[in-house]
Amino acid sequence: MQKKEKFTVYNHNLVYGNNQLAIKKFIALSRTDGTLQFTNFHRYVANPDRKVKKFNENTNNRPVFVCKFLNYAFFTKGISSLSDLTVDIGNDFLNAYGMHELPDDDEYVRRSRETVKRCVDVIRDFYINLANDKRSGCRIKPDDLYTRRPARNKQGRAYEKKVPVFNVEYIENVKAPIYRDMPNKAFSLLLDHIAENHTDLLGLVALQAFAGLRPSEACNVRRMDSPLGPGIMMKESMGRLAGVTIDLREELNLRSDLLHVGSIKKERTAKVPDIFLKAFRETYDLYMKYMEGRPYEAEYGAFSVNKQGRAITYNNYYSRFRSIISGEMIPIYLNSGDEELVLYGQTLMENSLSPHVFRHWYTCQLVLSGINEPGVLMDYRGDTSPESALSYINAKGELEKEYSRVTNETFNYVMWAARKKNNERP
C-alpha cells in the first residue's frame, strides 16, 4: 500500500544549562518518500492566553490534536494553505472527531468527553492564534470565532458573554475503570519475581511502591553519586535509617543519546513514608548490589539503567512490565495453588495491568496506616489537586476489605535473598 502524506509531530531534544532537557515540538509534513518538510505551524499551537511560558515547558498533546486537524483540513477537505481555512472546516473536524467519523477512525476508537473537550479547546486556540497573526494570510477574524450573548456576573451586572461558534456533538464513551488492584500476596510474589528475574527493574518498582512515584517519574531518578546531584538522599540516625528523600525538582537529560526518559508531573522533593523505610532500604541495597560491576553512563548517573548502561525510559519500562505480567506472572498466579492468587490470575486475563499499580498499592497502604488528611496524602503522592486523595480516603472502608495493612515485617528481602542464595524455598 502506498504511503500517504501526513502531518506529524517532530520532537527536538535540546540540552541547556545544568544538563536540563527541553523538548521542542514542531509540526512537519511527512512525504511519501519518507522525508520531512518542516512547517511553521507550531507557532499557532500554544494557549493564546498564556503570555509567559517556561523555556522547557512541555506542550503535551496539543500538537497531536493539531496534526489530526491539519490532516483533515488538507487531505480530506482539500485546502492548500492555512489561508484557505474556514470556521466551518474547524466545526466539521471537531464533530467528526467527537462522533468517531474521521477517515482513520474505526470501530475500536474511543474518546471520552474530556478528550473531545480538550481537542475543541486546542483547535479553538489554533484558530485564535492564526486569526491574530497578520502574516498568516488567514481571512478569519477573531470576532468570527465567537458569538456574543447577554449575561450577568455574580454581582448582577449585565455584560456580553463570548461564546465559541463551534457547535460540537460527541458520542459518550463509557470507559471501563482502569484495573489497578493487587492483593498483598500477589504484590509480594510479583516483587520477588522481579527481584530474581528482572533485577534491573527493581529500583523502579521500589521508587513506585515505597515512595509513590509515577512510572515516568521513577525513570527520572538519579543515583546518590550522580554528578548532576544526588537523586536519592538517605538520612541516618543512631545507626538507623531515619529518612529518604528523592529529588524530582526538575527534568534533566539522563542519556547520551538525549532520549527523553519520561515526564515529572509535579516537580518536588518526594519522601519515603516511615512505614516503608525498611522495605525501601532493603530493595535499594539488593538493586545496588546487582549494579556492582555493571555499566552505566557515569556522567549522568541514572539510577535505573538498561543493559547498555543508559537510563530506562518510561516506554521501555511500561512494555516490559506488561510483558512480565502477561507472559510470566499470570501463569505463576494460576499455578500457585492459592485460591486468592488463582482468582487474581484469572482476573488479569481479562484486565490489563500497568506499572501504575504500584502507586495505587502504595496509596492504599498509606490510607490503611491512618493517613486521613487529604493534604498529607497529596504531599506523599505528589498530587496537584485533592480529588485523587479524597477518593482514596473516602473509600477506606472498601480498602480495608480488599487489602491487609503492611507491617515492618511484611517485607524482608535480605532474608529472601539469603534463601535464594542457598537454594532454599521461601
Short mmCIF file of C-alpha atoms in Angstrom, two decimals:
data_model
loop_
_atom_site.label_atom_id
_atom_site.label_comp_id
_atom_site.label_asym_id
_atom_site.label_seq_id
_atom_site.Cartn_x
_atom_site.Cartn_y
_atom_site.Cartn_z
CA MET A 1 0.00 0.00 0.00
CA GLN A 2 1.38 3.39 -0.98
CA LYS A 3 2.37 5.63 1.90
CA LYS A 4 0.26 8.77 2.26
CA GLU A 5 1.45 12.26 3.10
CA LYS A 6 0.50 13.40 6.56
CA PHE A 7 1.34 15.99 9.16
CA THR A 8 3.22 14.64 12.15
CA VAL A 9 4.88 15.86 15.36
CA TYR A 10 8.66 16.09 15.37
CA ASN A 11 10.38 16.21 18.78
CA HIS A 12 13.67 18.07 19.02
CA ASN A 13 15.61 17.44 22.24
CA LEU A 14 17.75 20.33 23.44
CA VAL A 15 20.14 20.28 26.40
CA TYR A 16 20.82 23.60 28.12
CA GLY A 17 22.04 24.99 31.45
CA ASN A 18 22.95 22.34 34.01
CA ASN A 19 22.12 19.41 31.71
CA GLN A 20 18.45 20.36 31.67
CA LEU A 21 16.42 18.82 28.88
CA ALA A 22 13.91 20.79 26.82
CA ILE A 23 11.70 19.08 24.24
CA LYS A 24 10.57 21.37 21.46
CA LYS A 25 7.74 20.07 19.30
CA PHE A 26 7.50 21.01 15.63
CA ILE A 27 4.91 20.12 13.00
CA ALA A 28 6.31 18.57 9.84
CA LEU A 29 4.81 17.14 6.69
CA SER A 30 5.87 13.53 6.20
CA ARG A 31 6.31 12.93 2.48
CA THR A 32 5.62 9.68 0.64
CA ASP A 33 9.36 9.14 0.19
CA GLY A 34 9.95 9.28 3.96
CA THR A 35 11.42 12.80 4.06
CA LEU A 36 10.14 15.54 6.35
CA GLN A 37 9.19 19.05 5.30
CA PHE A 38 9.15 21.33 8.34
CA THR A 39 6.45 23.95 8.73
CA ASN A 40 5.96 26.97 10.98
CA PHE A 41 2.55 25.72 12.12
CA HIS A 42 3.85 25.13 15.64
CA ARG A 43 3.57 28.88 16.26
CA TYR A 44 -0.23 28.51 16.36
CA VAL A 45 -0.36 25.64 18.88
CA ALA A 46 0.15 27.45 22.20
CA ASN A 47 -2.56 28.76 24.53
CA PRO A 48 -3.01 32.41 23.45
CA ASP A 49 -3.98 33.48 26.98
CA ARG A 50 -0.60 32.45 28.43
CA LYS A 51 1.88 35.18 27.60
CA VAL A 52 4.76 33.94 29.78
CA LYS A 53 5.95 30.36 29.40
CA LYS A 54 8.82 28.32 30.80
CA PHE A 55 11.53 27.59 28.27
CA ASN A 56 11.39 23.85 28.92
CA GLU A 57 7.62 23.66 29.27
CA ASN A 58 6.11 20.59 27.65
CA THR A 59 3.17 21.32 25.32
CA ASN A 60 1.86 17.83 25.98
CA ASN A 61 -0.60 16.58 23.37
CA ARG A 62 -1.58 19.93 21.82
CA PRO A 63 0.46 19.31 18.63
CA VAL A 64 -1.12 15.85 18.26
CA PHE A 65 -4.63 17.36 18.14
CA VAL A 66 -3.44 20.00 15.68
CA CYS A 67 -1.86 17.40 13.38
CA LYS A 68 -5.15 15.47 13.27
CA PHE A 69 -6.90 18.70 12.35
CA LEU A 70 -4.35 19.62 9.66
CA ASN A 71 -4.57 16.17 8.08
CA TYR A 72 -8.34 16.54 7.95
CA ALA A 73 -8.24 20.09 6.56
CA PHE A 74 -5.54 19.45 3.92
CA PHE A 75 -6.23 15.87 2.85
CA THR A 76 -9.97 15.46 3.46
CA LYS A 77 -11.25 18.99 2.84
CA GLY A 78 -8.53 19.70 0.29
CA ILE A 79 -7.20 23.10 1.37
CA SER A 80 -3.77 24.04 0.00
CA SER A 81 -2.70 26.54 2.69
CA LEU A 82 -3.82 27.82 6.10
CA SER A 83 -5.22 30.91 4.37
CA ASP A 84 -7.94 28.62 2.96
CA LEU A 85 -9.21 27.63 6.41
CA THR A 86 -12.77 28.49 7.33
CA VAL A 87 -14.67 28.26 10.59
CA ASP A 88 -16.89 25.58 9.02
CA ILE A 89 -13.87 23.34 8.37
CA GLY A 90 -12.95 23.54 12.05
CA ASN A 91 -16.51 22.80 13.08
CA ASP A 92 -16.73 19.83 10.69
CA PHE A 93 -13.47 18.39 12.01
CA LEU A 94 -14.46 18.70 15.66
CA ASN A 95 -17.80 16.98 15.03
CA ALA A 96 -16.08 14.20 13.07
CA TYR A 97 -13.63 13.85 15.95
CA GLY A 98 -16.39 13.72 18.56
CA MET A 99 -18.55 11.30 16.54
CA HIS A 100 -15.60 9.00 15.65
CA GLU A 101 -16.01 9.74 11.93
CA LEU A 102 -12.50 10.82 10.93
CA PRO A 103 -11.11 8.96 7.87
CA ASP A 104 -8.76 6.86 10.03
CA ASP A 105 -11.30 6.06 12.74
CA ASP A 106 -12.57 2.52 13.10
CA GLU A 107 -14.99 0.68 15.39
CA TYR A 108 -12.38 0.47 18.13
CA VAL A 109 -11.92 4.23 18.55
CA ARG A 110 -12.99 5.54 21.96
CA ARG A 111 -12.81 9.18 23.01
CA SER A 112 -14.02 10.44 26.34
CA ARG A 113 -15.92 13.65 26.83
CA GLU A 114 -12.81 15.18 28.43
CA THR A 115 -10.68 14.27 25.39
CA VAL A 116 -13.18 15.81 22.97
CA LYS A 117 -13.39 18.96 25.09
CA ARG A 118 -9.60 19.17 25.16
CA CYS A 119 -9.48 18.87 21.38
CA VAL A 120 -12.09 21.64 20.99
CA ASP A 121 -10.05 23.96 23.23
CA VAL A 122 -6.82 23.28 21.31
CA ILE A 123 -8.36 23.81 17.85
CA ARG A 124 -10.13 26.97 19.03
CA ASP A 125 -6.76 28.30 20.27
CA PHE A 126 -5.20 27.37 16.91
CA TYR A 127 -7.81 29.48 15.11
CA ILE A 128 -7.35 32.40 17.50
CA ASN A 129 -3.58 32.39 17.04
CA LEU A 130 -3.97 32.13 13.28
CA ALA A 131 -6.50 34.97 13.16
CA ASN A 132 -4.25 37.22 15.26
CA ASP A 133 -1.23 36.63 13.00
CA LYS A 134 -1.36 39.19 10.21
CA ARG A 135 1.36 37.28 8.33
CA SER A 136 -0.75 34.13 8.03
CA GLY A 137 -2.94 35.41 5.20
CA CYS A 138 -5.92 33.94 7.03
CA ARG A 139 -9.19 35.74 6.28
CA ILE A 140 -10.76 34.72 9.59
CA LYS A 141 -11.10 37.46 12.19
CA PRO A 142 -11.07 36.84 15.96
CA ASP A 143 -14.70 38.00 16.20
CA ASP A 144 -15.70 35.31 13.69
CA LEU A 145 -14.87 32.69 16.31
CA TYR A 146 -17.41 33.88 18.88
CA THR A 147 -20.99 34.97 19.23
CA ARG A 148 -21.98 37.42 21.92
CA ARG A 149 -24.82 36.75 24.32
CA PRO A 150 -26.19 38.83 27.16
CA ALA A 151 -25.28 37.56 30.62
CA ARG A 152 -24.94 38.74 34.21
CA ASN A 153 -22.00 38.38 36.58
CA LYS A 154 -22.15 37.38 40.26
CA GLN A 155 -22.91 40.95 41.22
CA GLY A 156 -25.87 41.04 38.84
CA ARG A 157 -24.28 43.38 36.32
CA ALA A 158 -25.08 42.84 32.68
CA TYR A 159 -22.34 42.10 30.18
CA GLU A 160 -21.81 40.40 26.83
CA LYS A 161 -20.51 36.84 27.08
CA LYS A 162 -18.28 35.50 24.29
CA VAL A 163 -19.42 32.01 23.25
CA PRO A 164 -17.32 29.96 20.77
CA VAL A 165 -19.11 29.34 17.49
CA PHE A 166 -18.05 25.68 17.38
CA ASN A 167 -21.11 23.53 17.99
CA VAL A 168 -19.75 20.06 18.70
CA GLU A 169 -21.54 16.76 19.21
CA TYR A 170 -19.84 13.64 20.50
CA ILE A 171 -20.51 10.02 21.36
CA GLU A 172 -20.34 9.46 25.10
CA ASN A 173 -17.65 6.89 25.77
CA VAL A 174 -18.37 4.78 28.82
CA LYS A 175 -14.89 3.73 29.78
CA ALA A 176 -14.30 0.76 31.98
CA PRO A 177 -12.36 1.79 35.08
CA ILE A 178 -8.63 1.18 34.90
CA TYR A 179 -7.80 -2.03 36.70
CA ARG A 180 -5.13 -1.45 39.32
CA ASP A 181 -5.94 -3.60 42.35
CA MET A 182 -3.32 -6.03 43.65
CA PRO A 183 -3.70 -8.09 46.84
CA ASN A 184 -0.68 -8.14 49.14
CA LYS A 185 0.00 -11.80 48.31
CA ALA A 186 0.13 -11.01 44.60
CA PHE A 187 2.26 -7.93 45.25
CA SER A 188 4.87 -9.85 47.25
CA LEU A 189 5.03 -12.61 44.64
CA LEU A 190 5.47 -10.08 41.83
CA LEU A 191 8.19 -8.20 43.70
CA ASP A 192 10.06 -11.42 44.45
CA HIS A 193 9.82 -12.42 40.79
CA ILE A 194 11.16 -9.06 39.60
CA ALA A 195 13.95 -9.12 42.18
CA GLU A 196 15.06 -12.56 40.98
CA ASN A 197 14.44 -12.39 37.23
CA HIS A 198 14.30 -8.71 36.27
CA THR A 199 16.56 -7.07 38.83
CA ASP A 200 17.26 -4.11 36.56
CA LEU A 201 13.64 -3.03 37.17
CA LEU A 202 13.79 -3.46 40.95
CA GLY A 203 14.85 0.14 41.60
CA LEU A 204 11.92 1.49 39.57
CA VAL A 205 9.47 -0.75 41.42
CA ALA A 206 10.86 0.32 44.82
CA LEU A 207 10.51 4.01 43.90
CA GLN A 208 6.89 3.44 42.96
CA ALA A 209 5.75 1.02 45.65
CA PHE A 210 7.59 2.61 48.58
CA ALA A 211 7.83 6.28 47.51
CA GLY A 212 4.67 6.62 45.40
CA LEU A 213 6.35 7.89 42.25
CA ARG A 214 4.64 7.69 38.88
CA PRO A 215 6.38 5.31 36.44
CA SER A 216 7.78 8.14 34.32
CA GLU A 217 8.98 9.97 37.44
CA ALA A 218 10.80 6.86 38.67
CA CYS A 219 12.71 6.81 35.37
CA ASN A 220 13.96 10.36 36.13
CA VAL A 221 15.66 9.47 39.43
CA ARG A 222 19.45 9.71 39.68
CA ARG A 223 21.91 7.74 41.80
CA MET A 224 23.33 9.09 45.04
CA ASP A 225 26.68 9.71 43.33
CA SER A 226 25.34 11.34 40.16
CA PRO A 227 27.50 14.29 39.02
CA LEU A 228 24.22 16.09 38.29
CA GLY A 229 23.44 15.98 42.01
CA PRO A 230 22.22 13.17 44.24
CA GLY A 231 18.81 11.90 43.21
CA ILE A 232 18.34 9.81 46.37
CA MET A 233 19.36 11.05 49.81
CA MET A 234 19.31 8.89 52.95
CA LYS A 235 19.48 10.21 56.49
CA GLU A 236 20.95 8.02 59.23
CA SER A 237 20.37 8.46 62.97
CA MET A 238 21.87 6.27 65.70
CA GLY A 239 22.84 3.73 63.06
CA ARG A 240 19.29 3.50 61.70
CA LEU A 241 17.71 4.84 58.55
CA ALA A 242 15.73 7.92 59.59
CA GLY A 243 14.57 9.25 56.24
CA VAL A 244 14.80 9.03 52.45
CA THR A 245 14.17 11.91 50.06
CA ILE A 246 14.10 11.78 46.26
CA ASP A 247 14.92 14.76 44.06
CA LEU A 248 12.24 15.36 41.43
CA ARG A 249 12.68 19.13 41.22
CA GLU A 250 13.48 19.24 37.51
CA GLU A 251 13.78 17.02 34.47
CA LEU A 252 17.39 16.55 33.42
CA ASN A 253 18.95 14.83 30.44
CA LEU A 254 19.96 11.36 31.66
CA ARG A 255 21.12 9.74 28.41
CA SER A 256 23.97 10.38 25.99
CA ASP A 257 21.56 9.94 23.05
CA LEU A 258 19.30 12.70 24.51
CA LEU A 259 16.31 10.34 24.56
CA HIS A 260 13.59 11.60 26.89
CA VAL A 261 13.07 9.09 29.72
CA GLY A 262 9.70 10.38 30.92
CA SER A 263 7.97 13.37 32.44
CA ILE A 264 7.79 14.62 36.03
CA LYS A 265 4.16 15.53 36.57
CA LYS A 266 4.83 17.64 39.67
CA GLU A 267 8.30 18.94 40.36
CA ARG A 268 9.07 18.30 44.03
CA THR A 269 11.17 16.51 46.60
CA ALA A 270 9.45 13.22 47.44
CA LYS A 271 9.78 11.43 50.79
CA VAL A 272 9.57 7.75 51.59
CA PRO A 273 6.98 7.31 54.39
CA ASP A 274 8.24 5.81 57.65
CA ILE A 275 6.23 2.61 57.15
CA PHE A 276 8.25 1.87 54.00
CA LEU A 277 11.76 2.92 55.10
CA LYS A 278 12.92 -0.62 55.89
CA ALA A 279 11.43 -2.08 52.70
CA PHE A 280 12.92 0.68 50.57
CA ARG A 281 16.39 0.29 52.10
CA GLU A 282 16.43 -3.46 51.59
CA THR A 283 15.25 -3.31 47.96
CA TYR A 284 17.68 -0.44 47.34
CA ASP A 285 20.59 -2.48 48.70
CA LEU A 286 19.61 -5.51 46.59
CA TYR A 287 19.43 -3.39 43.47
CA MET A 288 22.75 -1.62 44.11
CA LYS A 289 24.43 -4.98 44.74
CA TYR A 290 23.10 -6.14 41.38
CA MET A 291 24.56 -2.99 39.77
CA GLU A 292 28.09 -3.64 41.05
CA GLY A 293 30.38 -4.03 38.05
CA ARG A 294 27.61 -3.34 35.54
CA PRO A 295 27.89 -0.47 33.04
CA TYR A 296 26.11 2.83 33.45
CA GLU A 297 26.67 6.28 32.00
CA ALA A 298 28.53 7.82 34.92
CA GLU A 299 28.34 11.37 33.55
CA TYR A 300 24.57 11.25 34.08
CA GLY A 301 24.23 8.78 36.93
CA ALA A 302 20.73 7.50 36.21
CA PHE A 303 19.50 5.19 38.97
CA SER A 304 17.80 2.61 36.74
CA VAL A 305 19.61 1.64 33.55
CA ASN A 306 19.29 -0.93 30.77
CA LYS A 307 21.91 -3.47 29.73
CA GLN A 308 23.72 -0.80 27.71
CA GLY A 309 24.01 1.38 30.81
CA ARG A 310 21.55 4.02 29.63
CA ALA A 311 18.61 5.26 31.68
CA ILE A 312 15.50 3.12 31.27
CA THR A 313 12.71 5.05 29.53
CA TYR A 314 9.09 5.03 30.59
CA ASN A 315 8.03 3.37 27.32
CA ASN A 316 10.52 0.56 27.83
CA TYR A 317 9.53 0.10 31.47
CA TYR A 318 5.84 0.04 30.57
CA SER A 319 6.20 -2.53 27.78
CA ARG A 320 8.46 -4.80 29.83
CA PHE A 321 6.09 -4.68 32.79
CA ARG A 322 3.13 -5.64 30.61
CA SER A 323 5.15 -8.49 29.13
CA ILE A 324 6.15 -9.75 32.59
CA ILE A 325 2.53 -9.75 33.75
CA SER A 326 1.09 -11.49 30.69
CA GLY A 327 3.89 -13.92 29.96
CA GLU A 328 5.22 -14.75 33.43
CA MET A 329 3.06 -13.65 36.34
CA ILE A 330 -0.36 -14.81 35.17
CA PRO A 331 0.87 -18.43 34.81
CA ILE A 332 2.55 -18.16 38.23
CA TYR A 333 -0.66 -16.93 39.87
CA LEU A 334 -2.80 -19.55 38.11
CA ASN A 335 -0.48 -22.39 39.15
CA SER A 336 0.13 -21.17 42.70
CA GLY A 337 -2.43 -23.43 44.37
CA ASP A 338 -3.61 -20.43 46.43
CA GLU A 339 -7.28 -19.70 45.80
CA GLU A 340 -6.86 -15.94 46.11
CA LEU A 341 -3.89 -15.87 43.73
CA VAL A 342 -5.60 -18.16 41.21
CA LEU A 343 -8.63 -15.85 41.18
CA TYR A 344 -6.33 -12.85 40.74
CA GLY A 345 -4.59 -14.54 37.81
CA GLN A 346 -7.96 -15.19 36.17
CA THR A 347 -8.88 -11.54 36.68
CA LEU A 348 -5.68 -10.39 34.97
CA MET A 349 -6.56 -12.49 31.93
CA GLU A 350 -9.49 -10.11 31.38
CA ASN A 351 -7.95 -6.85 32.63
CA SER A 352 -4.76 -5.04 31.65
CA LEU A 353 -2.32 -4.07 34.38
CA SER A 354 0.25 -1.27 34.12
CA PRO A 355 3.12 -0.25 36.45
CA HIS A 356 0.78 2.39 37.91
CA VAL A 357 -0.47 -0.49 40.08
CA PHE A 358 2.48 0.06 42.43
CA ARG A 359 1.48 3.67 43.10
CA HIS A 360 -2.09 2.57 43.74
CA TRP A 361 -0.94 -0.10 46.19
CA TYR A 362 1.30 2.46 47.92
CA THR A 363 -1.61 4.89 48.36
CA CYS A 364 -3.90 2.19 49.72
CA GLN A 365 -1.30 1.27 52.33
CA LEU A 366 -0.91 4.91 53.42
CA VAL A 367 -4.65 5.24 53.94
CA LEU A 368 -4.80 1.96 55.83
CA SER A 369 -1.93 3.17 58.02
CA GLY A 370 -4.11 6.02 59.27
CA ILE A 371 -3.47 8.94 56.92
CA ASN A 372 -6.85 10.66 56.61
CA GLU A 373 -5.83 14.23 55.80
CA PRO A 374 -6.13 14.98 52.04
CA GLY A 375 -3.25 17.46 52.20
CA VAL A 376 -0.88 14.92 53.75
CA LEU A 377 -1.82 12.22 51.25
CA MET A 378 -1.46 14.70 48.37
CA ASP A 379 2.03 15.56 49.58
CA TYR A 380 3.10 11.91 49.71
CA ARG A 381 1.62 11.23 46.27
CA GLY A 382 2.83 14.42 44.59
CA ASP A 383 -0.68 15.44 43.52
CA THR A 384 -1.63 18.88 42.24
CA SER A 385 -5.32 18.61 43.21
CA PRO A 386 -7.14 16.84 46.07
CA GLU A 387 -9.57 14.72 44.02
CA SER A 388 -7.47 11.53 43.98
CA ALA A 389 -6.53 11.78 47.65
CA LEU A 390 -10.16 12.30 48.65
CA SER A 391 -11.32 9.33 46.57
CA TYR A 392 -8.89 7.04 48.43
CA ILE A 393 -9.75 8.44 51.87
CA ASN A 394 -13.49 8.16 51.21
CA ALA A 395 -13.02 4.54 50.08
CA LYS A 396 -11.13 3.46 53.19
CA GLY A 397 -13.87 1.04 54.22
CA GLU A 398 -13.64 -0.76 50.89
CA LEU A 399 -9.85 -0.80 51.04
CA GLU A 400 -9.95 -2.49 54.44
CA LYS A 401 -11.97 -5.31 52.89
CA GLU A 402 -9.57 -5.80 49.97
CA TYR A 403 -6.16 -5.11 51.49
CA SER A 404 -4.33 -6.06 54.64
CA ARG A 405 -2.14 -3.44 56.24
CA VAL A 406 1.60 -3.95 55.85
CA THR A 407 3.94 -4.00 58.82
CA ASN A 408 7.68 -3.69 59.24
CA GLU A 409 7.96 -7.46 58.91
CA THR A 410 5.81 -7.79 55.80
CA PHE A 411 8.86 -7.45 53.57
CA ASN A 412 12.22 -8.87 54.38
CA TYR A 413 14.19 -9.05 51.18
CA VAL A 414 17.53 -9.63 52.86
CA MET A 415 16.19 -12.91 54.28
CA TRP A 416 14.62 -13.65 50.92
CA ALA A 417 17.93 -13.06 49.11
CA ALA A 418 19.75 -15.30 51.57
CA ARG A 419 17.26 -18.11 50.99
CA LYS A 420 17.65 -17.77 47.25
CA LYS A 421 21.42 -17.83 47.54
CA ASN A 422 21.23 -21.11 49.47
CA ASN A 423 18.64 -22.59 47.10
CA GLU A 424 16.02 -22.69 49.80
CA ARG A 425 12.35 -22.19 49.10
CA PRO A 426 10.77 -19.13 50.70
#
